[in-house]
XYZ file of C-alpha atoms in Angstrom:
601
model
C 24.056 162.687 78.260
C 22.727 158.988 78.106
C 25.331 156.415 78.706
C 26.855 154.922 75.008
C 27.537 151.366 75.600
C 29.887 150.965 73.175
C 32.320 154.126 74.196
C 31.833 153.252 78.196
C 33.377 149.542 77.040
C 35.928 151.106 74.742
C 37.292 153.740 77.517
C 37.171 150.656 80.241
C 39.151 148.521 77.941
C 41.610 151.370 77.785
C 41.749 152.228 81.212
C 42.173 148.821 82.589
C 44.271 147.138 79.711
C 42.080 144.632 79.231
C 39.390 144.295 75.846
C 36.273 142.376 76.272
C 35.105 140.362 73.850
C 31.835 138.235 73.877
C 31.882 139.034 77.682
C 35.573 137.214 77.908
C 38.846 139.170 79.120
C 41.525 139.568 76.731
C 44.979 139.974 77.146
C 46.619 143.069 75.500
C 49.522 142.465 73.002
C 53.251 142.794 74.159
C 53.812 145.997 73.155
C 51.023 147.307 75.359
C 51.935 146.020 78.374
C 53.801 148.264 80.978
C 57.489 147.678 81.384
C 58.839 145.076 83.935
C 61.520 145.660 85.921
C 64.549 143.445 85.348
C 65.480 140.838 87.221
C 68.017 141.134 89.775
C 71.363 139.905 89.039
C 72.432 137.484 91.931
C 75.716 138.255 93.750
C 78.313 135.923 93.329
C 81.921 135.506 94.399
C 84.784 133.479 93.242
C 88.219 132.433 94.711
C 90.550 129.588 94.551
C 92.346 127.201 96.900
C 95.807 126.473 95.861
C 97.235 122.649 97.769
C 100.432 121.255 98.035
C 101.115 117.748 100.213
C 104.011 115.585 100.824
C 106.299 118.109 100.080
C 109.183 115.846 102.241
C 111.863 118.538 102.760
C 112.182 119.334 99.081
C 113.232 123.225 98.083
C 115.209 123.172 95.906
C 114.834 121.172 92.329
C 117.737 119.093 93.214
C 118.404 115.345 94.304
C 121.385 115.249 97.300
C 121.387 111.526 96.636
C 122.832 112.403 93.263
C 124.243 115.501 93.340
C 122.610 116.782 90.644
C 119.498 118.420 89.744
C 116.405 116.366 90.251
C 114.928 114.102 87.593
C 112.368 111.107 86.701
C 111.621 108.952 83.986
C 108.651 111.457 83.424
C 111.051 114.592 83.559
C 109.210 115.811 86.641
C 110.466 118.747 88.307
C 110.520 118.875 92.516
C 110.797 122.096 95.308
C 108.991 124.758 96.840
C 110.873 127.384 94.601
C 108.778 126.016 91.822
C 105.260 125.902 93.536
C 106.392 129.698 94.747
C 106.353 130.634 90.679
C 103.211 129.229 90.148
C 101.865 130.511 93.303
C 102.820 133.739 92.379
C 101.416 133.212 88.954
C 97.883 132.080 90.130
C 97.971 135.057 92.645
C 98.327 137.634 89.510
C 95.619 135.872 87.625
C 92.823 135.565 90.483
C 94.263 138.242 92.980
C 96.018 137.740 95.906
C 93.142 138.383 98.511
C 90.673 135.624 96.032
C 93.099 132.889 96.871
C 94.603 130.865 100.033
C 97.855 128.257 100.079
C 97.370 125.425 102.276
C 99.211 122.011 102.446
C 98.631 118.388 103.716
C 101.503 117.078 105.442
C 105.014 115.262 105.244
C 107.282 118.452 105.177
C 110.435 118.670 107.626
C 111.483 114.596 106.865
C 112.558 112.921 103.514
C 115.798 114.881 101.840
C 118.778 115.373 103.559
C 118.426 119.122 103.531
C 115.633 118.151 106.078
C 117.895 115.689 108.092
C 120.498 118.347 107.942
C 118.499 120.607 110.264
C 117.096 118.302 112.564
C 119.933 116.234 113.074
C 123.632 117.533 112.273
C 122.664 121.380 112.926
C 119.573 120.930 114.541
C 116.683 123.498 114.387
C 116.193 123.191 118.195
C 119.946 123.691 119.329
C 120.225 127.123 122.046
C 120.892 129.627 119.130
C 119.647 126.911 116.103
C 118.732 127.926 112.795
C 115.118 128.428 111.429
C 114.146 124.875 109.201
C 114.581 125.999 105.488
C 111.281 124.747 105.203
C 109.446 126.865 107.666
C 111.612 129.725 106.372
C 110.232 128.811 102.224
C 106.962 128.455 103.323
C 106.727 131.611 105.232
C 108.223 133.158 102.152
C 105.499 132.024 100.304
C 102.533 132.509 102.401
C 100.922 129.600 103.355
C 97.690 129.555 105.058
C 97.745 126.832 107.046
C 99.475 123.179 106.754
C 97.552 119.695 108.319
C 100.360 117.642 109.969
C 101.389 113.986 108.397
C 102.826 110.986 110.189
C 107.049 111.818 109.009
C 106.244 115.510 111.175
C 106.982 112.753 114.114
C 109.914 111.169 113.317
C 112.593 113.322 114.886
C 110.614 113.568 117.970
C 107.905 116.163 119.407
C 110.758 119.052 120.257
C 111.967 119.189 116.781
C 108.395 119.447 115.613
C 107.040 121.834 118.225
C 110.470 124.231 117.108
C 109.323 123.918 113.800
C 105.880 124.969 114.636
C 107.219 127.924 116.447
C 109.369 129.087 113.279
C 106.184 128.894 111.088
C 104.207 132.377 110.510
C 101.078 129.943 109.596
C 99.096 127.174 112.223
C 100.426 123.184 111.808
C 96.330 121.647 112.201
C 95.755 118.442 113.104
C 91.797 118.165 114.728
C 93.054 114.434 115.575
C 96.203 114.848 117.053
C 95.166 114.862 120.502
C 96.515 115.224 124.257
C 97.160 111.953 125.770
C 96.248 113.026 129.147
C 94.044 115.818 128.542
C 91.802 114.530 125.426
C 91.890 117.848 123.511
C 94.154 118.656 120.393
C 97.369 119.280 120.602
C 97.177 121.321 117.972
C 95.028 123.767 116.230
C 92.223 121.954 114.835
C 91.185 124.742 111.960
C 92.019 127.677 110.508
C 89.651 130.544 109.425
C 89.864 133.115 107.053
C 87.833 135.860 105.760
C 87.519 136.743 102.280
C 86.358 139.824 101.142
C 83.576 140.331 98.427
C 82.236 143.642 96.344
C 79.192 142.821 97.641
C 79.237 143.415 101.191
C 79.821 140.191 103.527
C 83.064 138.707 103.865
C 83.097 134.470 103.069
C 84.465 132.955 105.637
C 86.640 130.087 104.932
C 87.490 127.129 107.106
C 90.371 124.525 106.936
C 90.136 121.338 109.074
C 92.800 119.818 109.609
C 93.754 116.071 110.006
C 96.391 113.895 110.007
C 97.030 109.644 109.940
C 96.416 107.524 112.533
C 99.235 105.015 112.128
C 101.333 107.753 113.627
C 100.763 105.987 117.010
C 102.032 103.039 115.572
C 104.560 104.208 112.932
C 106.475 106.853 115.362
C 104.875 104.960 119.257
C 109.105 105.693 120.433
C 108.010 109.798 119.815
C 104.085 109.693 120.744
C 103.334 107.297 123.122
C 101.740 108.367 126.157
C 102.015 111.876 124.845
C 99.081 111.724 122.331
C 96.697 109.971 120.846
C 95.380 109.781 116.743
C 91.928 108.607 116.831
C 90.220 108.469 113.162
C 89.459 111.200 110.647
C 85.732 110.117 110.303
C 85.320 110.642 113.988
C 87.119 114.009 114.330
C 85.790 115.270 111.169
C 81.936 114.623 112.281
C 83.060 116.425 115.332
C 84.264 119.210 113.827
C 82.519 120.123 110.633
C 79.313 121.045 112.573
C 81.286 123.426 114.944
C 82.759 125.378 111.593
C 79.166 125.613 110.142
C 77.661 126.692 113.426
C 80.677 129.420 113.907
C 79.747 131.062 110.290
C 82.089 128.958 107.797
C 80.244 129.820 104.451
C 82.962 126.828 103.009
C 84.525 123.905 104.934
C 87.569 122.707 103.282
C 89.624 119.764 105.098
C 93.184 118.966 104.212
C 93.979 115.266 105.545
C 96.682 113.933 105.481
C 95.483 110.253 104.438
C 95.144 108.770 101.096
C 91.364 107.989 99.788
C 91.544 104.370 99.009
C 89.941 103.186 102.372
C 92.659 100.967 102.554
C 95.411 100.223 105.595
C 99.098 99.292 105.788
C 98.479 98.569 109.917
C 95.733 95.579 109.146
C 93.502 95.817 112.388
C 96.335 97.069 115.085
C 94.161 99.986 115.389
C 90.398 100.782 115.083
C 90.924 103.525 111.955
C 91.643 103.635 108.455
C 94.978 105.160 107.558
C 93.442 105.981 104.044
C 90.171 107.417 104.772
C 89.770 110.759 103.109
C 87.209 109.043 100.413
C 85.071 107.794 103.768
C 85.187 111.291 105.518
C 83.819 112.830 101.649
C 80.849 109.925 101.876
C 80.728 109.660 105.764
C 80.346 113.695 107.250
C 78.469 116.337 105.552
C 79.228 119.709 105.027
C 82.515 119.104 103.128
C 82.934 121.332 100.158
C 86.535 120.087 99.294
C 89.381 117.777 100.967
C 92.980 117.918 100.139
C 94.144 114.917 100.147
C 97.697 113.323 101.330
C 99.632 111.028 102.404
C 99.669 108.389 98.964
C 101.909 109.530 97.038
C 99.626 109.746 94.237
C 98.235 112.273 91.851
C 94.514 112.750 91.258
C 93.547 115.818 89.765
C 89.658 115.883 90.559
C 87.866 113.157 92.293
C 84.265 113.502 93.382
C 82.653 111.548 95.876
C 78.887 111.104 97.072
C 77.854 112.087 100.521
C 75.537 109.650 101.562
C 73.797 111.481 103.802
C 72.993 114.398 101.814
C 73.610 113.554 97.847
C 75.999 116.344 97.567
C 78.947 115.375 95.771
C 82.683 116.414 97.490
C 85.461 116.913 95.267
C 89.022 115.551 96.557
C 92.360 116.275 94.801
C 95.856 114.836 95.354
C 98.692 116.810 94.336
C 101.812 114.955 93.394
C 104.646 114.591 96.178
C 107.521 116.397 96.470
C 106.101 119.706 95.300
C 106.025 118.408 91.038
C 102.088 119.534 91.665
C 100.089 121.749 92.520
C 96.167 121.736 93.347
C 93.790 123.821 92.064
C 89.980 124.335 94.166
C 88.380 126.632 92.063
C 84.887 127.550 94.265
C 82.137 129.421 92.808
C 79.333 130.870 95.655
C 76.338 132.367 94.640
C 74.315 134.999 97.903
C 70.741 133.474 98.411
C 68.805 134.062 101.316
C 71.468 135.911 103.299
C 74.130 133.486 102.936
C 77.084 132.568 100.493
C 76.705 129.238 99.509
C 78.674 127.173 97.077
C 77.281 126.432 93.433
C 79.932 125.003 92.104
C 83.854 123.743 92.816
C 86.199 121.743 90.492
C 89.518 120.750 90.936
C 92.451 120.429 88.436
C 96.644 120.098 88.944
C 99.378 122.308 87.751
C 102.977 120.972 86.826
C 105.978 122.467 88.047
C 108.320 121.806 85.879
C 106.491 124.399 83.741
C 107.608 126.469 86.113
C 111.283 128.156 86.415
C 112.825 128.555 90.213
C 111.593 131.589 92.178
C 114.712 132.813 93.286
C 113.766 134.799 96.030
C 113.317 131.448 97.804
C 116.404 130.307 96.037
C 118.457 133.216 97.008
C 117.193 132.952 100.960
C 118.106 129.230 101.470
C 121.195 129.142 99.171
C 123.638 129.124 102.374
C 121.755 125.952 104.081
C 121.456 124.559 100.318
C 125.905 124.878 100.146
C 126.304 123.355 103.550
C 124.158 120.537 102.847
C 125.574 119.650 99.260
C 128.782 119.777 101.157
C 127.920 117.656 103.718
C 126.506 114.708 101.780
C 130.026 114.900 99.537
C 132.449 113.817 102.507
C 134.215 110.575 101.721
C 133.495 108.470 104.409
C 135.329 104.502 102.583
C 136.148 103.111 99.512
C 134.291 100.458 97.844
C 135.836 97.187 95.726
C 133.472 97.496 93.495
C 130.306 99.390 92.041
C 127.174 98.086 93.436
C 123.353 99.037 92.207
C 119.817 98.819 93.035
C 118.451 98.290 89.360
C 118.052 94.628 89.340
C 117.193 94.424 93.198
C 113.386 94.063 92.972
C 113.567 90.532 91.201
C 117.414 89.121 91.961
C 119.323 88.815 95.382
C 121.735 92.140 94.799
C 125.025 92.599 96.805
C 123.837 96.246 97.371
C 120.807 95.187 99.379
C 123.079 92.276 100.897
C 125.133 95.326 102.422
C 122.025 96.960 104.130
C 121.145 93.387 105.970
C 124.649 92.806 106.245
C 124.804 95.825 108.515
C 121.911 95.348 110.436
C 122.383 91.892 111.363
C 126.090 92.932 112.757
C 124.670 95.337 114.678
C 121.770 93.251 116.317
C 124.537 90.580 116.759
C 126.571 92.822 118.837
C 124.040 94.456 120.890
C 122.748 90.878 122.071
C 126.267 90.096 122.584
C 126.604 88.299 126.045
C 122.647 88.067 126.067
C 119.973 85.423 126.957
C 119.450 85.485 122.862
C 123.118 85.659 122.086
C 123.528 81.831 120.273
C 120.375 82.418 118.062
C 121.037 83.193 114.562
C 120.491 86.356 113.247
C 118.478 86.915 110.102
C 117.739 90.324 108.567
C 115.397 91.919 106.081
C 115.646 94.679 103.554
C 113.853 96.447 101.008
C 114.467 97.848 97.451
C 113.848 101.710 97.987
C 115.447 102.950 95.325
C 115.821 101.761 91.522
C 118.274 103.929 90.899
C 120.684 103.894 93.955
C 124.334 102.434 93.814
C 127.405 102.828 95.601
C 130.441 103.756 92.767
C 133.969 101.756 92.633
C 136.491 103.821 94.687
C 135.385 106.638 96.973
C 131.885 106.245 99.121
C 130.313 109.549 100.412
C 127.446 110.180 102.746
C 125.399 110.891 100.038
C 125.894 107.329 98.380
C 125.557 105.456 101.672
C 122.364 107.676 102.477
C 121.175 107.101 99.406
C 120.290 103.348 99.951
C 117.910 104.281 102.585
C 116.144 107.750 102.293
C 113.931 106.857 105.140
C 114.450 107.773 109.222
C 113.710 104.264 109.943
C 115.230 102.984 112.846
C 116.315 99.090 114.033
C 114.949 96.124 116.104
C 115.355 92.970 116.922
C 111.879 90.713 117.508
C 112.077 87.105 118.029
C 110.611 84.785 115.319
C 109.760 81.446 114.827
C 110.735 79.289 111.401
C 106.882 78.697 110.918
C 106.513 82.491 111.325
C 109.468 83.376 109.131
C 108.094 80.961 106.848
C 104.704 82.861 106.188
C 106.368 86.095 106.476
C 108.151 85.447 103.548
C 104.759 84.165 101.977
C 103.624 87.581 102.721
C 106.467 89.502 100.892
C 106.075 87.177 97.636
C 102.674 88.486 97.125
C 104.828 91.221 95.363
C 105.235 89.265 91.790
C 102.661 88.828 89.573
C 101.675 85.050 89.164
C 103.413 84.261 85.791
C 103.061 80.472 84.103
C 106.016 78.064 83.101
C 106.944 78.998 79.472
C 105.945 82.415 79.708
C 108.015 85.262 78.463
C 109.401 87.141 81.393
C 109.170 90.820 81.451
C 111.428 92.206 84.213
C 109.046 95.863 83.989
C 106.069 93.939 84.385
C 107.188 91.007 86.804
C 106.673 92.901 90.171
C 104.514 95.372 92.133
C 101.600 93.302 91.954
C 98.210 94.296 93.097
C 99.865 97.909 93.320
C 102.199 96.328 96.153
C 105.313 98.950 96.419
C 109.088 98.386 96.335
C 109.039 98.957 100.024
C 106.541 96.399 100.932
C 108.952 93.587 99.340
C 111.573 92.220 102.012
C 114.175 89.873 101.239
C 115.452 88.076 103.980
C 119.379 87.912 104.695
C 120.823 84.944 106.354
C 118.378 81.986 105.232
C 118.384 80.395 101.238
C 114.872 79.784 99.645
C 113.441 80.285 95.913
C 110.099 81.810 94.929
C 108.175 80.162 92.669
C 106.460 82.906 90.922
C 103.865 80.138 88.902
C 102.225 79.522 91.585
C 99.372 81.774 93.138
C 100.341 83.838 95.879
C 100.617 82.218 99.872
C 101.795 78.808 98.081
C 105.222 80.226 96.927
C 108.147 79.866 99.085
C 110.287 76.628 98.364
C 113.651 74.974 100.106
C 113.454 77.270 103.052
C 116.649 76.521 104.896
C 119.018 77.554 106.987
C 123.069 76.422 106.997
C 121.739 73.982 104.727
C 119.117 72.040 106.634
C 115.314 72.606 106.050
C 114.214 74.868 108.439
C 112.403 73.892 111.598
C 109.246 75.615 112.374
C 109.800 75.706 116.026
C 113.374 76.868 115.815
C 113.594 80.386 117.126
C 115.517 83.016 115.059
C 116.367 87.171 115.802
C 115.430 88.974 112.715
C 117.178 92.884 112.521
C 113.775 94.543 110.984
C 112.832 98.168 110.619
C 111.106 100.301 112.886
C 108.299 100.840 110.421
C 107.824 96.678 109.911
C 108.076 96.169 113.467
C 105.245 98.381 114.122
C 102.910 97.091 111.363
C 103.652 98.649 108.403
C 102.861 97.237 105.444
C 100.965 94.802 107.351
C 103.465 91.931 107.392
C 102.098 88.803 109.374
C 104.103 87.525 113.289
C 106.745 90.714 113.468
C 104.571 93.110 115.371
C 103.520 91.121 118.056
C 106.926 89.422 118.368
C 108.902 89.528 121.327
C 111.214 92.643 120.953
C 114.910 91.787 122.180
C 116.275 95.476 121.386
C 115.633 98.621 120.164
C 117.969 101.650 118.884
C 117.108 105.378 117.940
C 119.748 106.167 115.692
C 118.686 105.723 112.177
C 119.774 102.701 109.911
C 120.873 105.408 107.546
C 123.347 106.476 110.067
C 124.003 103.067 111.124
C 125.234 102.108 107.520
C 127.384 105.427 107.251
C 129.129 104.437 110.508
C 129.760 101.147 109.621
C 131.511 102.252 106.174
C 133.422 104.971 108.265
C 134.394 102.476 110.795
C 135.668 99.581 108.020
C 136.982 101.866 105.482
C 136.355 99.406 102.665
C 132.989 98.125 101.176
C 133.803 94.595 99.852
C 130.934 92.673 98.434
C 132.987 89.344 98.819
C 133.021 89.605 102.413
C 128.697 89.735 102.739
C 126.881 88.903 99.571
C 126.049 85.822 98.267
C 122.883 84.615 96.474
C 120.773 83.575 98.802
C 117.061 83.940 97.271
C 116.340 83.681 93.718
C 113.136 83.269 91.518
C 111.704 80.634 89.534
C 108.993 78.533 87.906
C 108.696 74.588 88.744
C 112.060 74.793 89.463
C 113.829 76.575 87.027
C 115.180 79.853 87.764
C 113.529 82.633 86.293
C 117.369 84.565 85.891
């Protein structure tokens, strides 16, 4: 049959799925095209990182200082037994193989359930006990913990037994061998996690911890290791996870992530550099961050190198938060990577007591309330804390009272024997006081909750002059006339309670209307103006001695003597030995402050 034109186009147009018109293609409606396929779903996976840092020796919600259970102005809540509920809690919600528990240092120093175990029964006594906290933590199931700077305090054994009694690694990348170069610790830990869709995501956690430890704790670490920085160790280290499969790097530093530094330039590295390690190394998904003392709930910070933003979260101390890294990873191209991670902060004192941790350290818990309640003197009067940021309190009089009378003694006989003793002392506590009538451990304790420990440097009255300088730096500048707000009147420039000395043993006035470095007036001592080449033995703390808080002259002063035992011991002993407190026979008014003259108070 001849061809037909027209049915040859119309059975092409049907057999291709495409009409001609005019001699140009055509393409068919919607509903004659042949079904797609749909697109395939990507796999994804999510899990969650739970944090905790600065958990300083805290179980149990309750304050030894006190006596009672623990509480703030802001009703906070403290202890591992409430992280363990909402552990436990978060565990239910996300399942127990989608999360991990990791912490940031400062855990076997800062209640006296802490000092209890390393000192009085100590953890590494033939036969000791196990550290409550190693034993609440392994009840819990911690991942992994970076070290901080108070893991040092009671000395290298103490901290390597407490390392042994944990079922989880103590990581600290920059805690190395002073001999050898090479941690002395674990740097990481890695963990699987396992996905419905095949390959595990493997997790790692860097750990690092502060650099002022060499500085802070040199009696425990010097010549046995050596702290270099976190940006150093992390740039190090990060590339080794990514190379050895970690799908998500996570570090957990103990150091704050203001950039800042109590040490001023005694050493090379920032104490408060987890914000530089987030701009500074790549390949950071999330830091932990410790150390500060301060809560941030999500912080995000720019890498520079690569654009992609790091989040960083600070729980609260103490255990009254805890982080939440909530990572979502998408599988491209064979690999898990990470699309998206926020972080956020749970309170505990939503959160009642788990009492299986309660119920396994209630024995240490009884021995250690009774401890703290032995009468040890008796006291004239009742002293307190409350007023001593801004006046010259007897209770902080006591505290330099007892130092000074111990540096006196020990230089007793001595080349520096004749020179006068001066002594400084901070404000740790608001709330501290010692009662009329019976003084325990727990009230003498109480005025110093740190392990610090005393010297005795040699200073010059220039020196002591702008060390005091220094300290006044603490008070906001505020102008003849004005009204005077005791709440608002210190901590200025965010300067804490322990970076304000008052000096014991001199007189002088603060003139708080002038700008800081100008404000120290009649500086004298036994009633003459003080020379500024006349040498004087100050009684300082361990921690000032060695630079912290950055004070000018009293780390590179001469040091005449040195002890180990703990000012907080050193005060307890001298009640014990005297039998009676009496603020008559130590505290006078020596410093006060005011405004062209006029006393503030």
């Amino acid at each position: 049959m001849p061809l037909n034109r027209r049915k040859f186009l119309g059975k092409s147009a049907a057999a291709t799925g495409v009409a001609l018109a005019g001699g140009v293609a055509v393409a068919p409606s919607a509903s004659a095209r042949a079904p797609q396929k749909p697109a395939k779903r990507k796999k994804r996976y999510s899990f969650t990182v739970m944090g905790t840092t600065d958990l300083h020796g805290n179980v149990f919600n309750w304050d030894y200082f006190t006596d009672k259970e623990f509480d703030d102005k802001d009703h906070n809540d403290v202890g591992l037994a409430k992280i363990s509920t909402l552990v436990n809690e978060i565990r239910e919600e996300r399942g127990r193989r989608n999360t991990l528990l990791i912490d940031a240092g400062d855990t076997i120093q800062g209640t006296q359930l802490s000092y209890y175990y390393a000192k009085i029964d100590p953890i590494t006594a033939a036969r000791g006990p196990v550290h409550p906290m190693a034993q609440a933590m392994n009840s819990i199931g911690y991942d992994a913990a970076a070290l901080g700077n108070h893991e040092f305090n009671y000395g290298i054994p103490v901290l390597r037994k407490f390392e042994e009694q944990c079922d989880f690694p103590l990581l600290g990348a920059n805690a190395l061998d002073a001999k050898t170069q090479k941690p002395a610790f674990p740097p990481y830990f890695m963990k699987r996690l396992r996905t419905p869709h095949g390959r595990d995501v493997k997790v790692a956690v860097l750990g690092l911890t502060n650099p002022g430890i060499a500085i802070w704790d040199k009696a425990n670490v010097q010549g046995k290791m050596t702290f270099p920085g976190l940006e150093e160790q992390a740039a190090k280290w990060v590339p080794k996870l990514r190379s050895m499969g970690a799908d998500v790097v996570i570090v957990s530093a103990h150091s704050g992530s203001s950039g800042t530094s109590s040490y001023g330039d005694q050493l090379p590295y920032i104490e408060n550099a987890a914000g530089l390690v987030a701009e500074q190394v790549p390949g950071i998904d999330a830091i932990l961050v410790g150390h500060a003392h301060t809560e941030i709930p999500e912080y995000f910070v720019q890498n520079k190198e690569t654009g992609k933003k790091v989040v960083l979260s600070e729980p609260l101390k103490w255990g009254q938060r805890l982080t939440l890294f909530d990572f979502d990873l998408v599988w491209a191209k064979g690999r898990w990577t990470v699309e998206k991670v926020g972080a956020k902060v749970l309170n505990s004192n939503t959160a009642a007591e788990d009492k299986k941790v309660t119920r396994l350290l209630a024995d240490e818990h009884k021995k250690v309330v009774a401890y703290v309640n032995q009468v040890i003197g008796t006291s004239t009067q009742a002293m307190s804390t409350a007023e001593g940021p801004y006046k010259d309190v007897a209770i902080i009089d006591l505290i330099s009272h007892v130092q000074a009378e111990t540096v006196k003694e020990a230089l007793k006989g001595g080349q520096y024997a004749a020179l006068p003793v001066l002594s400084q002392a901070s404000c740790f506590s608001r709330t501290a006081g010692i009662p009329a009538g019976e003084v325990t451990i727990k009230d003498a304790a109480g005025l110093y909750p740190f392990e610090n420990t005393l010297e005795a440097r040699l200073i010059t009255g220039a020196q002591l002059k702008e060390y005091l300088e220094f300290s006044a730096r603490y008070y906001v500048q505020t102008a003849a006339g004005a009204p005077v707000d005791p709440a608002k009147l210190t901590n200025a420039d965010n300067t804490p309670d322990y970076n304000y000395d008052a000096l014991y043993g001199v007189t002088y006035e603060i003139d708080i209307a002038k700008p800081a470095g100008s404000r120290i007036a009649k500086l004298s001592f036994g009633g003459l103006d003080i020379d500024p080449k006349a040498e004087f033995v100050l009684a300082v703390n361990n921690y000032r001695a060695s630079g912290g808080g950055n004070f000018p002259h009293v780390p590179a002063a001469k040091q005449l003597w040195a002890n180990s035992d703990e000012i907080r011991n050193t005060i307890i002993q001298w009640v014990q030995a005297k039998g009676t407190v009496d603020p008559a026979q130590f505290a006078s008014v020596d410093w006060k402050l005011t405004r062209d003259g006029t006393p503030v108070f």
